[in-house]
Structure formats: C-alpha cells, structure tokens
Amino acid sequence: QINQSHHLRSNYLERLHSLTTRSARNSKLLKSTSENIHTLTESAQILLVEISDLLTLIRHSTIEYVENVTKWRTAHNKVCEPYLVNGKNPMAQMSSDLNFLDEYSLLRKWLGTRMTRNPLVLRNGLDERLESIRQYEGLTKIMDDVKFVDDGKDEDEEEPIRIVNDNGVVRSGGLIERMRLENEREKWKKSH
C-alpha cells in the first residue's frame, strides 16, 4: 500500500510538471504578474482549474502515503524510523517537491498561498506552521509562570481580571479569557 500511494503521488506530480511546463505559453501565463485573477481568460481559468484539481489529488495522495507509513511504523514498532524507497525517504522529499510552483505568481494569487515547503497546499506551509508551533510553545512556557490575581470581584461578572507573572502584568481579560487560558494550559499538560 505504501508503494502504491507513493507511485500514485509521483504520477500526479509528473502530470503537474507536464501541465505547468508543457508549453511556453502555459509557463508564461502562470508567471504573469499582470493578470487579474478576477478577469482571467477562459484558457487561463481552465489551466488553473486543472492545476488545482491535480493539487487536490496530490494532497489526498500525500495524506494517504503518510497514513500508510504511520501504519507501517506502528505495525513494525519503528515509530521513528523512516520508510525508505531505493534508499531515500520520500516523506522528506515531499516537503519541498511542490516548491517549483512558487515561481508562478498567477498560481499563487489563484491559490492564495505560497508553495515553498507546502506539500498539502494549505494557507501556511511547513515553515509558517513550525513558527506557529514555536510561538505556541513559548506561550505555554509563559503559562507555567502565570498566576491569576483575585481582585475581589465575583467570577460571574465580566469585569476584567489581571493575569500576572513574576515580572508584572501580562494581560487582562474577563472570565471567558481566563477560562480559555486555563483550558489551553490543561490541554497542553495532557499532551506533554
């Protein structure tokens, strides 16, 4: 199953390469910075829809591949070991094999995202997601030092509360904000 999903994804990727570079006209159109995505010609719309359809197939086959590798790792007690094909790790390659699409400004406008290190064609690629995780981890480290200050107000009141750490006031908010922060902290504790 792993090899089948890898082969399927590779075929979709080859079709995508062919579609974007099959003619100088397609490549030139996709690199165009003057095209307005709201007033595209019919041929440009057809090309972008074809590419979008292929990207959807690539996304699904990528997810299927990752799921199959995860099942293989679990079944063979190899949780951290990569699944190699011809001595290479396809999952590592997948992280950047759509990078070539980032040079096509019209496609970026159409999709609304960059394609660099974005194997699932999401709004944020892997690098942006990694930065979000780092920021979240920083928040959770701060949360360990946070204590809530009782200002004598009834908890049902929507009066602002002060949340402070040893260095002073971090932020203020109402009961809903405090509950959200407490929930985040509990989720983080359960996952670590």
Coordinates of N, CA, C and O in Angstrom, one line a residue:
Q1 N 0.8 -1.2 0.0 CA 0.0 0.0 0.0 C 0.8 1.3 0.0 O 0.5 2.2 -0.7
I2 N 2.0 1.2 0.7 CA 2.8 2.4 0.8 C 3.4 2.7 -0.6 O 3.3 3.9 -1.1
N3 N 3.9 1.7 -1.2 CA 4.5 1.9 -2.6 C 3.4 2.3 -3.6 O 3.7 3.2 -4.5
Q4 N 2.2 1.8 -3.5 CA 1.2 2.2 -4.4 C 0.8 3.7 -4.2 O 0.7 4.4 -5.2
S5 N 0.7 4.1 -2.9 CA 0.3 5.5 -2.7 C 1.5 6.4 -3.1 O 1.3 7.5 -3.7
H6 N 2.7 6.0 -2.9 CA 3.9 6.8 -3.4 C 3.9 6.9 -4.9 O 4.2 8.0 -5.5
H7 N 3.7 5.8 -5.6 CA 3.7 5.7 -7.0 C 2.5 6.6 -7.6 O 2.7 7.4 -8.5
L8 N 1.4 6.6 -7.0 CA 0.2 7.4 -7.4 C 0.6 8.9 -7.3 O 0.4 9.7 -8.2
R9 N 1.2 9.2 -6.1 CA 1.5 10.6 -5.9 C 2.6 11.1 -6.9 O 2.5 12.2 -7.5
S10 N 3.5 10.2 -7.2 CA 4.6 10.5 -8.2 C 4.0 10.8 -9.5 O 4.4 11.7 -10.3
N11 N 3.0 10.0 -9.9 CA 2.3 10.2 -11.2 C 1.6 11.5 -11.3 O 1.7 12.2 -12.3
Y12 N 0.9 11.9 -10.2 CA 0.2 13.1 -10.2 C 1.2 14.3 -10.3 O 1.0 15.3 -11.0
L13 N 2.4 14.1 -9.6 CA 3.4 15.2 -9.6 C 4.0 15.3 -11.0 O 4.2 16.4 -11.5
E14 N 4.2 14.2 -11.7 CA 4.7 14.2 -13.1 C 3.7 15.0 -14.0 O 4.1 15.8 -14.8
R15 N 2.4 14.7 -13.8 CA 1.4 15.3 -14.6 C 1.4 16.8 -14.3 O 1.2 17.6 -15.3
L16 N 1.6 17.2 -13.1 CA 1.6 18.6 -12.7 C 2.8 19.3 -13.4 O 2.7 20.4 -13.9
H17 N 4.0 18.7 -13.3 CA 5.2 19.2 -14.0 C 4.9 19.4 -15.5 O 5.2 20.4 -16.1
S18 N 4.3 18.4 -16.1 CA 4.0 18.4 -17.5 C 3.0 19.6 -17.9 O 3.2 20.3 -18.8
L19 N 2.0 19.7 -17.0 CA 1.0 20.7 -17.3 C 1.5 22.1 -17.2 O 1.2 23.0 -17.9
T20 N 2.4 22.3 -16.2 CA 2.9 23.7 -16.0 C 4.0 24.1 -16.9 O 4.3 25.2 -17.1
T21 N 4.7 23.1 -17.5 CA 5.8 23.4 -18.4 C 5.6 22.8 -19.8 O 6.6 22.9 -20.6
R22 N 4.5 22.3 -20.1 CA 4.3 21.6 -21.4 C 4.4 22.6 -22.6 O 4.7 22.2 -23.7
S23 N 4.0 23.8 -22.3 CA 4.2 24.8 -23.4 C 4.7 26.1 -22.8 O 4.5 26.4 -21.6
A24 N 5.4 26.8 -23.6 CA 6.0 28.1 -23.2 C 4.8 29.0 -22.8 O 4.9 29.8 -21.9
R25 N 3.7 28.8 -23.5 CA 2.5 29.7 -23.2 C 2.0 29.5 -21.8 O 1.7 30.5 -21.1
N26 N 1.9 28.2 -21.4 CA 1.4 27.9 -20.0 C 2.3 28.5 -19.0 O 1.9 29.2 -18.0
S27 N 3.6 28.3 -19.2 CA 4.6 28.8 -18.2 C 4.6 30.3 -18.2 O 4.6 30.9 -17.1
K28 N 4.5 31.0 -19.3 CA 4.5 32.4 -19.4 C 3.2 33.0 -18.7 O 3.3 33.9 -17.9
L29 N 2.1 32.3 -19.0 CA 0.8 32.8 -18.4 C 0.9 32.6 -16.8 O 0.5 33.5 -16.1
L30 N 1.4 31.5 -16.4 CA 1.5 31.3 -14.9 C 2.5 32.2 -14.2 O 2.3 32.5 -13.0
K31 N 3.5 32.7 -14.9 CA 4.5 33.6 -14.3 C 4.0 35.0 -14.4 O 4.6 35.9 -13.8
S32 N 2.9 35.3 -15.2 CA 2.5 36.6 -15.4 C 2.1 37.3 -14.1 O 1.4 36.8 -13.2
T33 N 2.6 38.5 -13.9 CA 2.2 39.3 -12.7 C 1.1 40.3 -13.1 O 0.6 41.0 -12.2
S34 N 0.8 40.5 -14.4 CA -0.2 41.5 -14.8 C -1.6 40.9 -14.8 O -2.5 41.7 -14.9
E35 N -1.8 39.6 -14.8 CA -3.1 39.0 -14.9 C -3.9 39.3 -13.6 O -3.4 39.2 -12.5
N36 N -5.1 39.7 -13.8 CA -6.0 39.9 -12.6 C -6.8 38.6 -12.5 O -7.5 38.2 -13.5
I37 N -6.8 38.0 -11.4 CA -7.5 36.7 -11.2 C -9.0 36.8 -11.3 O -9.7 35.8 -11.5
H38 N -9.5 38.0 -11.3 CA -11.0 38.2 -11.4 C -11.4 38.4 -12.9 O -12.6 38.4 -13.2
T39 N -10.4 38.7 -13.8 CA -10.8 38.9 -15.2 C -9.9 38.0 -16.1 O -9.4 38.4 -17.1
L40 N -9.7 36.7 -15.7 CA -8.9 35.8 -16.5 C -9.6 35.3 -17.8 O -10.8 35.2 -17.8
T41 N -8.8 35.0 -18.7 CA -9.3 34.5 -20.0 C -9.8 33.0 -19.7 O -9.4 32.4 -18.7
E42 N -10.6 32.5 -20.6 CA -11.2 31.2 -20.3 C -10.0 30.1 -20.3 O -10.0 29.2 -19.5
S43 N -9.1 30.3 -21.2 CA -7.9 29.3 -21.2 C -7.1 29.4 -19.9 O -6.7 28.3 -19.4
A44 N -6.9 30.6 -19.3 CA -6.2 30.7 -18.1 C -7.0 30.0 -16.9 O -6.5 29.4 -16.1
Q45 N -8.3 30.3 -16.9 CA -9.2 29.6 -15.9 C -9.1 28.1 -16.0 O -9.0 27.4 -15.0
I46 N -9.2 27.6 -17.2 CA -9.1 26.1 -17.4 C -7.8 25.6 -16.9 O -7.8 24.6 -16.2
L47 N -6.7 26.2 -17.3 CA -5.4 25.8 -16.8 C -5.3 25.8 -15.3 O -4.9 24.9 -14.7
L48 N -5.8 26.9 -14.7 CA -5.7 27.0 -13.2 C -6.6 26.0 -12.5 O -6.2 25.4 -11.5
V49 N -7.7 25.7 -13.1 CA -8.6 24.6 -12.5 C -8.0 23.3 -12.7 O -8.0 22.5 -11.7
E50 N -7.4 23.0 -13.8 CA -6.7 21.7 -14.0 C -5.5 21.6 -12.9 O -5.4 20.5 -12.3
I51 N -4.8 22.6 -12.8 CA -3.7 22.6 -11.8 C -4.3 22.4 -10.4 O -3.8 21.6 -9.6
S52 N -5.4 23.1 -10.1 CA -6.0 23.0 -8.7 C -6.5 21.5 -8.5 O -6.3 21.0 -7.4
D53 N -7.1 20.9 -9.5 CA -7.5 19.6 -9.4 C -6.4 18.6 -9.2 O -6.5 17.7 -8.3
L54 N -5.3 18.8 -9.9 CA -4.1 18.0 -9.6 C -3.5 18.2 -8.2 O -3.1 17.2 -7.6
L55 N -3.5 19.4 -7.8 CA -3.0 19.7 -6.4 C -3.9 19.0 -5.4 O -3.4 18.5 -4.3
T56 N -5.2 19.0 -5.6 CA -6.1 18.2 -4.7 C -5.8 16.8 -4.7 O -5.7 16.1 -3.6
L57 N -5.5 16.2 -5.8 CA -5.2 14.8 -5.9 C -3.8 14.5 -5.2 O -3.6 13.5 -4.5
I58 N -2.9 15.5 -5.4 CA -1.6 15.3 -4.7 C -1.8 15.4 -3.2 O -1.1 14.6 -2.5
R59 N -2.6 16.3 -2.8 CA -2.8 16.5 -1.3 C -3.4 15.2 -0.7 O -2.9 14.7 0.3
H60 N -4.4 14.6 -1.4 CA -5.0 13.4 -0.9 C -4.0 12.2 -0.9 O -4.0 11.4 0.0
S61 N -3.2 12.1 -2.0 CA -2.3 11.0 -2.1 C -1.2 11.2 -1.1 O -0.6 10.2 -0.6
T62 N -0.8 12.4 -0.8 CA 0.2 12.7 0.3 C -0.3 12.2 1.6 O 0.4 11.6 2.4
I63 N -1.5 12.6 1.9 CA -2.1 12.2 3.2 C -2.2 10.6 3.3 O -1.9 10.0 4.3
E64 N -2.6 10.0 2.2 CA -2.7 8.6 2.1 C -1.4 7.9 2.4 O -1.2 7.0 3.1
Y65 N -0.3 8.5 1.7 CA 1.0 8.0 1.9 C 1.5 8.1 3.4 O 2.0 7.1 3.9
V66 N 1.3 9.2 4.0 CA 1.7 9.5 5.4 C 0.9 8.5 6.3 O 1.5 7.9 7.2
E67 N -0.4 8.3 6.0 CA -1.2 7.4 6.8 C -0.6 6.0 6.7 O -0.5 5.2 7.7
N68 N -0.3 5.5 5.5 CA 0.3 4.2 5.3 C 1.6 4.0 5.9 O 1.9 3.0 6.5
V69 N 2.5 5.0 5.9 CA 3.8 4.9 6.5 C 3.6 4.9 8.1 O 4.2 4.1 8.7
T70 N 2.6 5.6 8.6 CA 2.3 5.6 10.0 C 1.8 4.2 10.4 O 2.3 3.7 11.5
K71 N 1.0 3.6 9.6 CA 0.5 2.2 9.9 C 1.7 1.2 9.9 O 1.8 0.3 10.7
W72 N 2.6 1.4 8.9 CA 3.7 0.5 8.8 C 4.6 0.7 10.0 O 5.1 -0.3 10.6
R73 N 4.9 1.9 10.4 CA 5.7 2.1 11.6 C 5.1 1.5 12.8 O 5.8 0.9 13.6
T74 N 3.8 1.7 13.0 CA 3.1 1.1 14.2 C 3.2 -0.4 14.1 O 3.5 -1.1 15.1
A75 N 2.9 -1.0 13.0 CA 2.9 -2.5 12.8 C 4.3 -3.1 13.1 O 4.4 -4.2 13.5
H76 N 5.3 -2.4 12.7 CA 6.7 -2.9 12.8 C 7.5 -2.3 14.0 O 8.7 -2.5 14.1
N77 N 6.8 -1.6 14.9 CA 7.4 -1.0 16.1 C 8.6 -0.1 15.7 O 9.7 -0.2 16.2
K78 N 8.5 0.7 14.6 CA 9.5 1.5 14.1 C 9.0 3.0 14.1 O 9.0 3.6 13.0
V79 N 8.6 3.5 15.2 CA 8.0 4.8 15.3 C 8.8 5.9 14.7 O 8.3 6.8 14.1
C80 N 10.1 5.9 15.0 CA 10.9 7.0 14.5 C 11.7 6.7 13.2 O 12.5 7.5 12.8
E81 N 11.6 5.5 12.7 CA 12.4 5.1 11.5 C 11.7 5.5 10.2 O 10.5 5.3 10.1
P82 N 12.4 6.1 9.3 CA 11.8 6.5 8.1 C 11.5 5.3 7.2 O 12.3 4.3 7.3
Y83 N 10.6 5.4 6.3 CA 10.3 4.3 5.3 C 11.1 4.7 4.1 O 10.8 5.8 3.5
L84 N 12.0 3.9 3.7 CA 12.9 4.2 2.6 C 12.5 3.5 1.3 O 12.0 2.4 1.3
V85 N 12.6 4.3 0.2 CA 12.3 3.7 -1.1 C 13.6 4.0 -1.9 O 14.0 5.1 -2.1
N86 N 14.2 2.9 -2.3 CA 15.5 3.0 -3.0 C 16.5 3.8 -2.2 O 17.3 4.6 -2.8
G87 N 16.5 3.6 -0.9 CA 17.5 4.3 -0.1 C 17.2 5.7 0.2 O 18.0 6.4 0.9
K88 N 16.0 6.2 -0.2 CA 15.6 7.6 0.0 C 14.3 7.6 0.8 O 13.5 6.7 0.8
N89 N 14.2 8.8 1.5 CA 13.0 9.0 2.3 C 12.0 9.9 1.6 O 12.2 11.1 1.5
P90 N 11.0 9.3 0.9 CA 10.1 10.1 0.1 C 9.3 11.2 1.0 O 9.0 12.2 0.4
M91 N 9.1 10.9 2.2 CA 8.4 11.8 3.0 C 9.2 13.1 3.2 O 8.6 14.2 3.2
A92 N 10.5 13.0 3.3 CA 11.3 14.2 3.4 C 11.3 15.0 2.1 O 11.3 16.2 2.1
Q93 N 11.3 14.2 1.0 CA 11.3 14.9 -0.3 C 10.0 15.6 -0.5 O 9.9 16.6 -1.2
M94 N 8.9 15.0 0.0 CA 7.5 15.6 -0.2 C 7.4 17.0 0.3 O 6.6 17.8 -0.2
S95 N 8.2 17.3 1.3 CA 8.1 18.6 2.0 C 8.4 19.8 1.0 O 8.0 20.9 1.2
S96 N 9.2 19.4 0.0 CA 9.6 20.5 -0.9 C 9.4 20.2 -2.4 O 9.8 21.0 -3.3
D97 N 8.8 19.2 -2.8 CA 8.6 18.8 -4.2 C 7.6 19.7 -5.0 O 7.5 19.5 -6.2
L98 N 6.9 20.5 -4.3 CA 6.0 21.5 -4.9 C 6.6 22.9 -5.0 O 5.9 23.8 -5.5
N99 N 7.8 23.0 -4.5 CA 8.4 24.4 -4.5 C 8.5 25.0 -5.8 O 8.4 26.2 -5.9
F100 N 8.6 24.2 -6.9 CA 8.8 24.8 -8.2 C 7.5 25.7 -8.6 O 7.6 26.6 -9.4
L101 N 6.4 25.4 -8.0 CA 5.2 26.1 -8.3 C 5.2 27.6 -7.7 O 4.5 28.4 -8.2
D102 N 6.1 27.8 -6.8 CA 6.2 29.2 -6.2 C 6.6 30.2 -7.2 O 6.3 31.4 -7.0
E103 N 7.3 29.8 -8.3 CA 7.7 30.8 -9.3 C 6.5 31.3 -10.1 O 6.6 32.3 -10.8
Y104 N 5.4 30.7 -10.0 CA 4.2 31.1 -10.8 C 3.3 32.0 -10.1 O 2.4 31.6 -9.3
S105 N 3.5 33.3 -10.3 CA 2.8 34.3 -9.5 C 1.3 34.2 -9.7 O 0.5 34.4 -8.7
L106 N 0.8 33.9 -10.9 CA -0.6 33.9 -11.1 C -1.2 32.7 -10.3 O -2.3 32.8 -9.7
L107 N -0.5 31.6 -10.3 CA -1.0 30.4 -9.5 C -1.0 30.8 -8.0 O -2.0 30.4 -7.3
R108 N 0.0 31.5 -7.5 CA 0.0 31.9 -6.1 C -1.2 32.8 -5.8 O -1.8 32.6 -4.7
K109 N -1.5 33.7 -6.7 CA -2.7 34.6 -6.5 C -4.0 33.7 -6.5 O -4.8 33.9 -5.7
W110 N -4.1 32.8 -7.4 CA -5.2 32.0 -7.6 C -5.5 31.1 -6.3 O -6.6 31.0 -5.8
L111 N -4.4 30.5 -5.8 CA -4.5 29.7 -4.6 C -4.5 30.5 -3.3 O -5.0 30.0 -2.3
G112 N -3.9 31.7 -3.4 CA -3.9 32.5 -2.1 C -2.8 32.0 -1.2 O -3.0 32.3 0.0
T113 N -1.8 31.4 -1.7 CA -0.7 30.9 -0.8 C 0.6 30.7 -1.5 O 0.6 30.7 -2.7
R114 N 1.6 30.7 -0.7 CA 3.0 30.3 -1.3 C 3.1 28.8 -1.4 O 2.4 28.1 -0.7
M115 N 3.9 28.4 -2.2 CA 4.1 26.9 -2.4 C 5.4 26.4 -1.9 O 5.6 25.2 -1.9
T116 N 6.2 27.2 -1.4 CA 7.5 26.8 -0.8 C 7.2 26.0 0.5 O 6.6 26.4 1.4
R117 N 7.7 24.7 0.5 CA 7.6 23.8 1.6 C 6.1 23.7 2.0 O 5.8 23.9 3.2
N118 N 5.2 23.5 1.1 CA 3.8 23.4 1.3 C 3.2 22.2 0.6 O 2.5 22.3 -0.3
P119 N 3.6 21.0 1.1 CA 3.2 19.8 0.4 C 1.6 19.5 0.4 O 1.2 18.7 -0.4
L120 N 0.9 20.1 1.3 CA -0.5 19.9 1.4 C -1.3 21.1 0.8 O -2.5 21.1 0.9
V121 N -0.6 22.0 0.2 CA -1.2 23.2 -0.4 C -2.2 23.8 0.6 O -3.4 24.0 0.3
L122 N -1.7 24.2 1.8 CA -2.5 24.8 2.8 C -2.2 26.3 2.8 O -1.2 26.7 2.2
R123 N -2.9 27.1 3.5 CA -2.7 28.5 3.6 C -1.3 28.8 4.1 O -0.6 29.7 3.6
N124 N -0.8 28.1 5.1 CA 0.5 28.2 5.6 C 1.3 27.0 5.4 O 0.8 25.9 5.7
G125 N 2.5 27.1 4.8 CA 3.4 26.0 4.6 C 4.0 25.5 5.9 O 3.7 25.9 7.0
L126 N 4.9 24.5 5.7 CA 5.6 23.9 6.9 C 6.3 24.9 7.7 O 6.3 24.8 9.0
D127 N 7.0 25.8 7.1 CA 7.8 26.8 7.8 C 7.0 27.7 8.7 O 7.3 28.0 9.9
E128 N 5.9 28.2 8.1 CA 4.9 29.0 8.9 C 4.3 28.2 10.0 O 4.1 28.8 11.1
R129 N 4.0 27.0 9.8 CA 3.4 26.2 10.8 C 4.4 25.9 11.9 O 4.0 25.9 13.1
L130 N 5.6 25.7 11.6 CA 6.7 25.5 12.6 C 6.8 26.7 13.5 O 6.9 26.6 14.7
E131 N 6.8 27.9 12.8 CA 6.9 29.1 13.6 C 5.7 29.2 14.5 O 5.8 29.7 15.7
S132 N 4.5 28.9 14.1 CA 3.3 28.9 15.0 C 3.5 28.0 16.1 O 3.1 28.4 17.3
I133 N 4.0 26.8 15.9 CA 4.2 25.9 17.0 C 5.2 26.4 18.0 O 5.0 26.4 19.2
R134 N 6.3 27.0 17.5 CA 7.3 27.6 18.4 C 6.7 28.7 19.2 O 7.0 28.9 20.4
Q135 N 5.8 29.6 18.6 CA 5.2 30.6 19.3 C 4.2 30.0 20.4 O 4.2 30.5 21.5
Y136 N 3.5 29.0 20.0 CA 2.6 28.3 21.0 C 3.4 27.8 22.1 O 3.0 27.9 23.3
E137 N 4.5 27.1 21.8 CA 5.3 26.5 22.9 C 5.8 27.6 23.8 O 5.9 27.4 25.0
G138 N 6.2 28.8 23.3 CA 6.6 29.9 24.1 C 5.5 30.4 25.0 O 5.7 30.7 26.2
L139 N 4.2 30.4 24.5 CA 3.1 30.8 25.3 C 2.9 29.8 26.4 O 2.6 30.2 27.5
T140 N 3.0 28.5 26.2 CA 2.8 27.5 27.2 C 3.9 27.6 28.3 O 3.6 27.4 29.5
K141 N 5.1 28.0 27.9 CA 6.1 28.1 28.9 C 5.8 29.4 29.8 O 6.0 29.3 31.0
I142 N 5.3 30.4 29.2 CA 4.9 31.6 29.9 C 3.7 31.2 30.8 O 3.7 31.6 32.0
M143 N 2.8 30.4 30.3 CA 1.6 30.0 31.1 C 2.0 29.3 32.4 O 1.3 29.4 33.4
D144 N 3.1 28.5 32.4 CA 3.5 27.8 33.6 C 3.8 28.8 34.7 O 3.7 28.5 35.9
D145 N 4.3 30.0 34.3 CA 4.6 31.1 35.3 C 3.5 32.0 35.6 O 3.6 32.9 36.5
V146 N 2.4 31.8 35.0 CA 1.2 32.8 35.1 C 0.4 32.4 36.4 O 0.2 31.2 36.7
K147 N 0.0 33.4 37.1 CA -0.9 33.2 38.2 C -2.0 34.2 38.1 O -1.8 35.3 37.5
F148 N -3.2 33.8 38.5 CA -4.3 34.7 38.4 C -4.5 35.5 39.7 O -4.3 35.0 40.8
V149 N -4.7 36.8 39.5 CA -4.8 37.7 40.7 C -6.3 37.9 41.0 O -7.1 38.3 40.1
D150 N -6.7 37.6 42.2 CA -8.1 37.8 42.7 C -8.2 39.3 43.1 O -7.6 39.8 44.0
D151 N -9.1 39.9 42.3 CA -9.4 41.3 42.6 C -10.6 41.5 43.5 O -11.1 42.6 43.6
G152 N -11.2 40.4 44.0 CA -12.4 40.5 44.9 C -13.7 40.6 44.1 O -14.7 40.6 44.7
K153 N -13.6 40.5 42.8 CA -14.9 40.5 42.0 C -15.5 39.1 42.0 O -14.8 38.1 42.0
D154 N -16.8 39.1 41.8 CA -17.4 37.8 41.6 C -17.0 37.2 40.3 O -17.0 37.9 39.3
E155 N -16.8 35.9 40.2 CA -16.3 35.2 39.0 C -17.3 35.3 37.9 O -17.0 35.2 36.7
D156 N -18.6 35.5 38.2 CA -19.6 35.6 37.1 C -19.6 36.9 36.5 O -20.2 37.1 35.4
E157 N -19.0 37.9 37.1 CA -19.0 39.2 36.5 C -18.0 39.2 35.3 O -17.0 38.5 35.3
E158 N -18.3 40.0 34.3 CA -17.4 40.2 33.2 C -16.4 41.3 33.4 O -15.9 41.8 32.4
E159 N -16.1 41.6 34.6 CA -15.1 42.6 34.8 C -13.7 42.0 34.5 O -13.5 40.8 34.6
P160 N -12.8 42.9 34.0 CA -11.5 42.4 33.6 C -10.8 41.8 34.8 O -10.9 42.3 35.9
I161 N -10.0 40.8 34.6 CA -9.1 40.2 35.6 C -7.7 40.5 35.2 O -7.4 40.7 34.0
R162 N -6.8 40.5 36.1 CA -5.4 40.7 35.7 C -4.7 39.3 35.8 O -4.9 38.6 36.8
I163 N -3.9 39.0 34.8 CA -3.2 37.8 34.8 C -1.7 38.3 34.8 O -1.3 39.0 33.9
V164 N -1.0 37.9 35.9 CA 0.4 38.4 36.0 C 1.4 37.3 36.2 O 1.0 36.2 36.7
N165 N 2.6 37.5 35.9 CA 3.7 36.6 36.2 C 4.6 37.4 37.2 O 4.3 38.5 37.6
D166 N 5.8 36.8 37.4 CA 6.7 37.5 38.4 C 7.2 38.8 37.9 O 7.6 39.6 38.7
N167 N 7.1 39.1 36.6 CA 7.6 40.3 36.1 C 6.5 41.4 36.0 O 6.8 42.5 35.6
G168 N 5.3 41.1 36.3 CA 4.3 42.2 36.2 C 3.1 41.7 35.4 O 2.9 40.5 35.2
V169 N 2.3 42.6 35.0 CA 1.0 42.3 34.3 C 1.4 41.8 32.9 O 2.1 42.4 32.2
V170 N 0.8 40.6 32.6 CA 1.0 40.0 31.2 C -0.2 40.4 30.3 O 0.0 40.9 29.2
R171 N -1.4 40.3 30.8 CA -2.6 40.6 30.0 C -3.8 40.7 30.9 O -3.7 40.3 32.1
S172 N -4.8 41.3 30.4 CA -6.0 41.3 31.2 C -7.2 40.8 30.4 O -7.1 40.8 29.2
G173 N -8.2 40.4 31.0 CA -9.4 39.9 30.3 C -10.5 39.5 31.3 O -10.3 39.5 32.5
G174 N -11.6 39.1 30.8 CA -12.7 38.7 31.6 C -12.7 37.2 31.9 O -11.7 36.5 31.7
L175 N -13.8 36.7 32.5 CA -13.9 35.3 32.9 C -13.7 34.4 31.7 O -13.0 33.4 31.8
I176 N -14.2 34.8 30.5 CA -14.1 33.9 29.3 C -12.6 33.8 28.9 O -12.1 32.7 28.6
E177 N -11.9 34.9 29.0 CA -10.4 34.8 28.7 C -9.7 33.9 29.7 O -8.9 33.1 29.3
R178 N -10.0 34.0 30.9 CA -9.4 33.2 31.9 C -9.7 31.7 31.7 O -8.8 30.8 31.7
M179 N -10.9 31.4 31.4 CA -11.3 30.0 31.1 C -10.6 29.5 29.9 O -10.1 28.3 29.8
R180 N -10.5 30.3 28.8 CA -9.8 29.9 27.6 C -8.3 29.6 27.9 O -7.8 28.6 27.5
L181 N -7.7 30.4 28.7 CA -6.3 30.2 29.1 C -6.1 29.0 29.9 O -5.2 28.2 29.7
E182 N -7.0 28.8 30.9 CA -6.9 27.6 31.7 C -7.1 26.3 30.9 O -6.5 25.3 31.1
N183 N -8.1 26.4 29.9 CA -8.3 25.2 29.0 C -7.0 24.9 28.2 O -6.7 23.8 28.0
E184 N -6.4 26.0 27.6 CA -5.2 25.8 26.8 C -4.1 25.1 27.7 O -3.4 24.2 27.2
R185 N -4.0 25.6 28.9 CA -2.9 25.0 29.8 C -3.2 23.6 30.1 O -2.3 22.8 30.1
E186 N -4.5 23.2 30.4 CA -4.8 21.8 30.6 C -4.6 20.9 29.4 O -4.1 19.8 29.6
K187 N -5.0 21.4 28.2 CA -4.7 20.6 27.0 C -3.2 20.4 26.8 O -2.8 19.3 26.5
W188 N -2.4 21.4 27.1 CA -1.0 21.3 26.9 C -0.4 20.3 27.9 O 0.4 19.5 27.6
K189 N -0.9 20.4 29.2 CA -0.4 19.4 30.2 C -0.7 18.0 29.8 O 0.1 17.1 30.0
K190 N -1.9 17.8 29.3 CA -2.3 16.4 28.9 C -1.5 15.9 27.7 O -1.3 14.7 27.6
S191 N -1.1 16.8 26.8 CA -0.4 16.3 25.7 C 1.1 16.2 25.9 O 1.9 15.7 25.1
H192 N 1.6 16.6 27.1 CA 3.0 16.5 27.4 C 3.3 15.6 28.5 O 3.0 15.3 29.4

